[in-house]
Coordinates of C-alpha atoms in Angstrom, one line a residue:
M1 CA 24.5 -32.2 -20.3
S2 CA 26.5 -35.0 -18.7
I3 CA 25.4 -36.5 -15.4
L4 CA 28.6 -37.7 -13.7
E5 CA 29.1 -39.9 -10.7
S6 CA 28.6 -37.8 -7.6
G7 CA 31.6 -35.8 -6.5
F8 CA 33.6 -36.1 -9.7
T9 CA 34.2 -33.7 -12.6
V10 CA 34.8 -34.5 -16.3
E11 CA 38.5 -33.8 -15.7
E12 CA 38.6 -36.7 -13.2
F13 CA 37.7 -39.1 -16.0
E14 CA 39.8 -37.4 -18.6
T15 CA 42.8 -37.7 -16.2
R16 CA 42.1 -41.4 -15.6
T17 CA 41.8 -42.1 -19.3
A18 CA 45.0 -40.2 -20.1
R19 CA 46.9 -42.1 -17.4
M20 CA 45.7 -45.4 -19.0
Q21 CA 46.7 -44.3 -22.5
K22 CA 50.1 -43.4 -21.2
I23 CA 50.4 -47.0 -19.9
M24 CA 49.1 -48.3 -23.2
R25 CA 51.9 -46.5 -25.1
E26 CA 54.4 -47.9 -22.7
K27 CA 53.0 -51.5 -23.0
K28 CA 52.5 -51.2 -26.8
L29 CA 48.7 -51.7 -26.7
D30 CA 46.2 -50.6 -29.4
A31 CA 43.3 -50.8 -27.0
V32 CA 42.2 -51.9 -23.6
F33 CA 39.1 -54.2 -23.2
L34 CA 37.3 -54.0 -19.8
T35 CA 34.2 -55.9 -18.5
T36 CA 33.9 -55.5 -14.7
E37 CA 31.8 -53.0 -12.8
A38 CA 34.8 -51.4 -11.0
N39 CA 36.8 -50.9 -14.2
V40 CA 34.0 -49.7 -16.4
R41 CA 32.8 -47.3 -13.7
Y42 CA 36.3 -46.0 -13.1
F43 CA 36.6 -44.7 -16.7
T44 CA 33.0 -43.7 -17.4
G45 CA 31.3 -42.7 -14.1
F46 CA 28.5 -45.2 -15.0
Y47 CA 27.2 -46.1 -11.6
T48 CA 24.2 -48.3 -11.2
Q49 CA 23.0 -51.1 -8.9
F50 CA 22.1 -53.0 -12.0
W51 CA 25.4 -54.7 -11.9
E52 CA 23.8 -57.0 -9.3
S53 CA 22.1 -58.7 -12.2
P54 CA 24.5 -61.3 -13.7
T55 CA 22.5 -61.9 -16.9
R56 CA 24.1 -59.3 -19.2
P57 CA 27.7 -58.6 -20.1
W58 CA 29.0 -54.9 -20.3
F59 CA 32.0 -53.9 -22.3
L60 CA 34.3 -50.8 -22.5
V61 CA 37.0 -50.3 -25.1
I62 CA 39.7 -47.7 -24.4
P63 CA 41.5 -46.7 -27.7
L64 CA 45.0 -45.4 -27.8
E65 CA 43.7 -42.0 -28.5
G66 CA 40.3 -40.4 -27.7
K67 CA 37.5 -41.3 -25.3
P68 CA 36.5 -44.8 -24.2
I69 CA 33.8 -46.6 -26.3
A70 CA 30.9 -48.3 -24.5
V71 CA 29.4 -51.4 -25.9
I72 CA 26.5 -52.2 -23.6
P73 CA 23.0 -53.8 -23.4
G74 CA 20.3 -51.4 -24.6
I75 CA 18.8 -51.3 -21.1
G76 CA 21.7 -49.1 -20.0
E77 CA 21.9 -46.8 -23.0
S78 CA 20.3 -43.7 -21.5
G79 CA 22.4 -44.0 -18.3
M80 CA 25.7 -44.3 -20.2
R81 CA 24.8 -41.4 -22.5
N82 CA 24.4 -39.2 -19.4
T83 CA 28.1 -39.7 -18.6
W84 CA 31.0 -38.1 -20.4
I85 CA 31.1 -40.9 -22.9
D86 CA 30.2 -40.0 -26.5
T87 CA 30.2 -43.3 -28.3
V88 CA 27.6 -45.8 -27.0
L89 CA 26.8 -48.9 -29.0
T90 CA 24.1 -51.3 -27.8
W91 CA 22.4 -54.6 -28.6
S92 CA 19.2 -56.1 -27.3
A93 CA 20.3 -58.3 -24.4
P94 CA 20.3 -61.0 -23.3
N95 CA 21.0 -62.7 -26.6
P96 CA 22.9 -66.0 -26.0
K97 CA 23.7 -66.4 -29.7
D98 CA 25.6 -63.2 -29.8
D99 CA 25.6 -61.2 -26.6
G100 CA 27.4 -58.2 -27.9
I101 CA 30.5 -60.2 -29.1
S102 CA 30.3 -59.3 -32.8
L103 CA 29.6 -55.7 -31.9
V104 CA 32.6 -55.3 -29.6
A105 CA 34.8 -57.2 -32.0
G106 CA 33.8 -54.8 -34.7
V107 CA 34.8 -51.8 -32.5
I108 CA 38.2 -53.3 -31.8
N109 CA 38.8 -54.2 -35.4
S110 CA 37.9 -50.7 -36.5
L111 CA 40.7 -49.2 -34.4
P112 CA 44.1 -48.4 -36.0
T113 CA 46.6 -51.2 -35.8
R114 CA 49.9 -50.0 -34.4
F115 CA 51.1 -52.7 -32.0
G116 CA 48.8 -55.6 -32.6
R117 CA 48.0 -56.1 -28.9
I118 CA 44.8 -55.6 -26.8
G119 CA 45.1 -55.3 -23.0
A120 CA 42.6 -57.2 -20.8
T121 CA 42.4 -58.0 -17.1
L122 CA 43.4 -61.7 -17.3
G123 CA 45.7 -62.2 -14.3
L124 CA 46.4 -61.0 -10.8
E125 CA 43.2 -60.6 -8.7
S126 CA 41.0 -60.1 -11.7
Y127 CA 38.4 -61.8 -13.8
L128 CA 36.3 -61.3 -17.0
R129 CA 32.7 -60.6 -16.4
M130 CA 31.5 -62.6 -19.4
P131 CA 31.2 -66.2 -20.4
T132 CA 34.6 -67.9 -21.1
A133 CA 33.2 -69.2 -24.4
D134 CA 32.3 -65.7 -25.5
Y135 CA 35.8 -64.4 -24.6
L136 CA 37.3 -67.2 -26.7
K137 CA 34.9 -66.3 -29.5
L138 CA 35.9 -62.7 -29.3
T139 CA 39.6 -63.5 -29.5
G140 CA 38.9 -65.4 -32.7
L141 CA 36.8 -62.5 -34.2
V142 CA 39.5 -59.9 -33.5
T143 CA 41.9 -60.0 -36.4
G144 CA 45.6 -59.2 -36.4
R145 CA 45.8 -58.6 -32.6
E146 CA 46.5 -60.7 -29.6
F147 CA 45.1 -60.3 -26.1
T148 CA 47.5 -59.7 -23.3
D149 CA 47.2 -59.3 -19.5
I150 CA 47.1 -55.8 -18.0
A151 CA 45.7 -56.7 -14.5
Y152 CA 48.7 -55.4 -12.7
E153 CA 48.7 -52.1 -14.6
M154 CA 45.0 -51.7 -14.0
H155 CA 45.4 -52.3 -10.3
H156 CA 48.2 -49.9 -10.0
L157 CA 46.3 -47.2 -11.8
R158 CA 43.3 -47.5 -9.6
A159 CA 45.4 -47.8 -6.4
I160 CA 46.5 -44.1 -6.7
K161 CA 43.4 -42.3 -5.5
S162 CA 42.5 -38.7 -6.4
P163 CA 41.6 -36.2 -3.7
A164 CA 37.9 -36.6 -4.6
E165 CA 38.2 -40.4 -4.1
I166 CA 40.0 -40.0 -0.8
A167 CA 37.3 -37.6 0.4
K168 CA 34.6 -40.2 -0.2
I169 CA 36.5 -42.9 1.6
K170 CA 37.1 -40.6 4.5
K171 CA 33.4 -39.8 4.7
A172 CA 32.6 -43.6 4.6
C173 CA 35.0 -44.0 7.5
E174 CA 33.3 -41.2 9.5
I175 CA 29.9 -43.0 9.0
A176 CA 31.3 -46.3 10.2
N177 CA 33.0 -44.7 13.1
H178 CA 29.7 -43.2 14.2
G179 CA 28.1 -46.6 14.0
F180 CA 30.7 -48.1 16.2
D181 CA 30.5 -45.1 18.7
L182 CA 26.8 -45.9 19.1
L183 CA 27.2 -49.6 19.5
P184 CA 27.9 -49.7 23.3
V185 CA 24.6 -47.7 23.7
H186 CA 22.4 -50.3 22.1
A187 CA 24.3 -53.6 22.3
K188 CA 23.8 -55.7 25.4
V189 CA 23.9 -59.2 26.8
G190 CA 20.9 -61.3 25.7
Q191 CA 20.9 -59.9 22.1
T192 CA 22.0 -61.9 19.1
E193 CA 24.8 -60.9 16.8
Q194 CA 22.2 -60.3 14.2
E195 CA 20.2 -57.9 16.4
I196 CA 23.3 -55.9 17.3
C197 CA 24.5 -55.7 13.7
R198 CA 21.0 -54.8 12.4
Q199 CA 20.8 -51.8 14.7
M200 CA 24.3 -50.7 13.7
R201 CA 23.4 -51.0 10.0
I202 CA 20.3 -48.8 10.7
N203 CA 22.5 -46.2 12.5
M204 CA 24.9 -46.0 9.6
L205 CA 22.2 -45.7 7.0
N206 CA 20.7 -42.9 9.1
S207 CA 24.2 -41.3 9.2
G208 CA 24.4 -41.1 5.4
A209 CA 25.6 -44.5 4.3
E210 CA 24.5 -45.3 0.7
F211 CA 24.7 -49.1 1.4
V212 CA 26.2 -51.3 4.1
K213 CA 27.4 -54.0 1.8
Y214 CA 29.7 -55.7 4.3
L215 CA 28.9 -56.2 7.9
I216 CA 30.2 -59.3 9.6
S217 CA 30.6 -60.4 13.2
G218 CA 32.1 -63.1 15.3
S219 CA 31.7 -63.8 19.0
G220 CA 32.5 -66.4 21.7
P221 CA 33.4 -66.8 25.3
D222 CA 36.4 -64.5 25.9
G223 CA 37.2 -64.6 22.2
Y224 CA 36.2 -65.7 18.7
D225 CA 37.6 -68.1 16.1
S226 CA 36.2 -66.7 12.9
I227 CA 36.0 -63.2 11.4
I228 CA 34.0 -63.9 8.2
M229 CA 30.9 -66.1 9.0
G230 CA 28.5 -63.9 11.0
P231 CA 26.3 -62.2 12.0
T232 CA 24.6 -65.3 13.4
A233 CA 21.7 -66.0 15.7
R234 CA 24.2 -66.7 18.5
V235 CA 23.1 -64.9 21.8
I236 CA 25.7 -62.7 23.4
E237 CA 26.5 -63.8 27.0
E238 CA 28.4 -62.3 29.9
G239 CA 32.2 -62.6 29.2
D240 CA 31.8 -62.8 25.4
V241 CA 34.0 -60.9 23.0
L242 CA 32.4 -59.6 19.8
I243 CA 34.2 -58.4 16.7
I244 CA 32.3 -56.4 14.0
D245 CA 33.9 -55.6 10.6
V246 CA 32.2 -53.0 8.5
G247 CA 32.3 -52.0 4.8
A248 CA 29.9 -49.1 4.5
V249 CA 29.5 -47.3 1.2
Y250 CA 29.4 -43.5 0.7
D251 CA 29.0 -42.3 -2.9
G252 CA 30.3 -45.5 -4.2
Y253 CA 33.4 -45.8 -2.0
F254 CA 34.0 -48.2 0.9
N255 CA 35.5 -48.0 4.4
D256 CA 36.8 -51.3 5.8
F257 CA 37.7 -51.6 9.5
D258 CA 36.6 -53.5 12.6
R259 CA 36.2 -53.0 16.3
N260 CA 36.3 -55.4 19.3
F261 CA 34.0 -55.3 22.3
A262 CA 33.9 -57.4 25.5
F263 CA 30.7 -57.8 27.5
G264 CA 31.0 -57.5 31.3
H265 CA 34.6 -58.5 31.6
C266 CA 37.6 -59.6 29.7
S267 CA 40.5 -61.9 30.6
E268 CA 44.1 -60.6 30.9
E269 CA 45.1 -63.0 28.1
T270 CA 42.5 -61.5 25.7
S271 CA 43.2 -57.9 26.9
R272 CA 47.0 -58.5 26.1
A273 CA 46.1 -59.8 22.7
Y274 CA 44.1 -56.6 22.0
D275 CA 46.9 -54.4 23.2
C276 CA 49.3 -56.3 21.0
V277 CA 47.4 -55.9 17.7
Y278 CA 46.8 -52.2 18.6
A279 CA 50.5 -51.7 19.0
A280 CA 51.1 -53.6 15.7
T281 CA 48.7 -51.2 14.0
S282 CA 50.8 -48.3 15.3
A283 CA 54.0 -50.0 14.0
G284 CA 52.3 -50.5 10.6
F285 CA 51.3 -46.8 10.4
N286 CA 54.8 -45.6 11.2
A287 CA 56.2 -47.9 8.5
A288 CA 53.7 -46.6 5.9
R289 CA 55.5 -43.9 3.8
P290 CA 56.3 -43.3 0.2
G291 CA 59.1 -45.5 -1.0
A292 CA 58.5 -48.2 1.7
T293 CA 56.7 -51.4 0.7
T294 CA 53.7 -53.4 1.7
T295 CA 56.1 -55.9 3.0
D296 CA 57.8 -53.3 5.2
I297 CA 54.3 -52.7 6.7
Y298 CA 53.8 -56.5 7.1
N299 CA 57.1 -57.0 8.8
A300 CA 56.6 -54.0 11.2
M301 CA 53.2 -55.4 12.3
W302 CA 54.1 -59.1 12.4
S303 CA 57.3 -58.5 14.5
I304 CA 55.2 -56.9 17.2
M305 CA 52.7 -59.8 17.2
E306 CA 55.5 -62.4 17.2
E307 CA 57.0 -60.7 20.3
G308 CA 53.5 -60.7 21.8
G309 CA 53.2 -64.4 21.5
A310 CA 51.3 -64.9 18.3
L311 CA 50.7 -68.5 17.5
G312 CA 50.0 -67.7 13.8
N313 CA 47.9 -65.8 11.3
G314 CA 45.3 -67.6 9.4
V315 CA 44.1 -64.5 7.5
G316 CA 47.0 -64.6 5.1
R317 CA 47.7 -60.9 4.9
L318 CA 47.7 -57.9 7.3
G319 CA 45.8 -55.4 5.2
H320 CA 45.0 -54.5 1.6
G321 CA 44.0 -51.7 -0.8
L322 CA 40.6 -50.0 -0.5
G323 CA 38.4 -47.9 -2.7
S324 CA 35.4 -48.5 -4.9
Q325 CA 35.8 -52.1 -3.9
L326 CA 35.9 -53.4 -0.3
T327 CA 39.3 -55.0 -1.0
E328 CA 41.6 -53.9 -3.7
W329 CA 45.3 -54.6 -4.7
P330 CA 47.8 -54.6 -3.1
S331 CA 48.1 -56.9 -0.1
N332 CA 50.3 -56.5 3.0
T333 CA 52.2 -59.8 3.0
A334 CA 55.7 -61.1 3.5
T335 CA 56.3 -61.3 -0.2
D336 CA 54.1 -58.6 -1.9
N337 CA 56.7 -55.8 -1.9
T338 CA 54.5 -53.2 -3.6
V339 CA 56.1 -49.8 -3.3
L340 CA 53.9 -47.3 -1.6
E341 CA 53.0 -44.1 -3.3
P342 CA 51.1 -41.0 -2.3
G343 CA 47.4 -41.4 -2.9
M344 CA 47.3 -45.1 -2.0
V345 CA 44.5 -46.0 0.5
I346 CA 45.2 -49.2 2.4
T347 CA 44.0 -51.0 5.5
L348 CA 46.2 -51.9 8.4
E349 CA 44.9 -55.3 9.6
P350 CA 47.1 -57.1 12.1
G351 CA 45.6 -60.3 13.2
M352 CA 46.8 -63.3 15.2
A353 CA 45.9 -66.5 16.9
Y354 CA 46.8 -66.0 20.5
A355 CA 45.3 -69.1 22.1
P356 CA 43.6 -72.3 20.8
N357 CA 40.5 -71.3 18.8
K358 CA 41.0 -67.7 19.6
E359 CA 41.9 -64.8 17.2
M360 CA 42.3 -61.1 17.7
V361 CA 42.1 -58.8 14.6
H362 CA 42.3 -55.1 14.5
E363 CA 41.8 -52.9 11.4
E364 CA 42.2 -49.2 10.5
N365 CA 42.2 -47.3 7.2
I366 CA 45.0 -44.9 6.1
V367 CA 46.1 -42.9 3.1
I368 CA 49.7 -42.6 2.0
T369 CA 50.8 -38.9 1.7
E370 CA 53.9 -37.2 0.6
D371 CA 55.2 -37.1 4.2
G372 CA 54.0 -40.5 5.5
A373 CA 50.5 -41.5 6.2
E374 CA 47.2 -40.1 7.6
W375 CA 44.4 -41.9 9.5
L376 CA 41.1 -42.0 7.6
S377 CA 39.3 -44.0 10.3
E378 CA 39.3 -42.6 13.8
R379 CA 41.5 -44.9 15.8
A380 CA 39.9 -47.5 18.0
A381 CA 40.2 -47.3 21.8
E382 CA 43.7 -48.1 23.0
H383 CA 42.4 -50.9 25.3
M384 CA 39.5 -53.3 24.9
V385 CA 36.1 -51.6 25.2
I386 CA 34.0 -53.3 28.0
I387 CA 30.2 -53.0 27.6
K388 CA 28.6 -53.3 31.1

């Protein structure tokens, strides 16, 4: 009896594999070779915190026909055998002299040779979770085939979420929204960023979050200049503005959005900046529809911020994909031009510098539907929330 990742059926993984094998036929690939947690889990349902240990490599081979083949350290054998995967090959790891390399080479060499090409995630926003020397060794042991990049195809495949995936992301959003709803109740002047964020983390865990893997903050007098470095021991004072950005996990899927709060009072300049990025989010939402592009979303949001006096945007993009990873492909940029399709879950994240050393960032989560887009996160307050 298979034990699948919560909320998914065997058909979910069969469909994912079939979609990949269709791509493989189009790209003329005999197999696909995968090494990262997100990709291995996507096709197997093998979901474990043990990926936090960097010592051992894990491999998955998807043949042109049939189920994926797992080549993994022995410590994970029982877990992998409780998924839908039938063929699980193991070795005693770690073994620096041969950490599964000859074993996975044997699997690939045993597959029928039709095209002489093996797909691997070698490019765009990807990496191999194995030593480079071992990858080079593997390419030498695999005979009659060359390795070729399929990072784009892998990203695109995972970008189209199933209803079950979307439901998990929506639940993660509900948990984070609840955490933000409670924040004005417990946050006050005199507390540190760390204290405020710690209580919010507790509230989200009590609301059903599996983990809160990402929870950052930034604060300062009437504004902030960083959105990635906190929470710090900085004490919140009257007149401060605080941003908190959260990635809570529910059943293996993230939310990713932020909220801004002012303590006591807020200047007109900062209030206008908040209103501007809020309006930009609305423009991005209206532009998000099948057939439009990530660049259309970017342009819709950036034009609002330019009109609102934006001095620049140091973040580099105005949103991104979202799923089993906090940030996924694609990116909302001026040059990305990815065509939006139903099932894509993305963030709208307009951000701008509006004064020296002051930024304003706003973020929401949406899903592309047949008719346009739907909110997954409950929208932030239309104007800056003032905590008295």
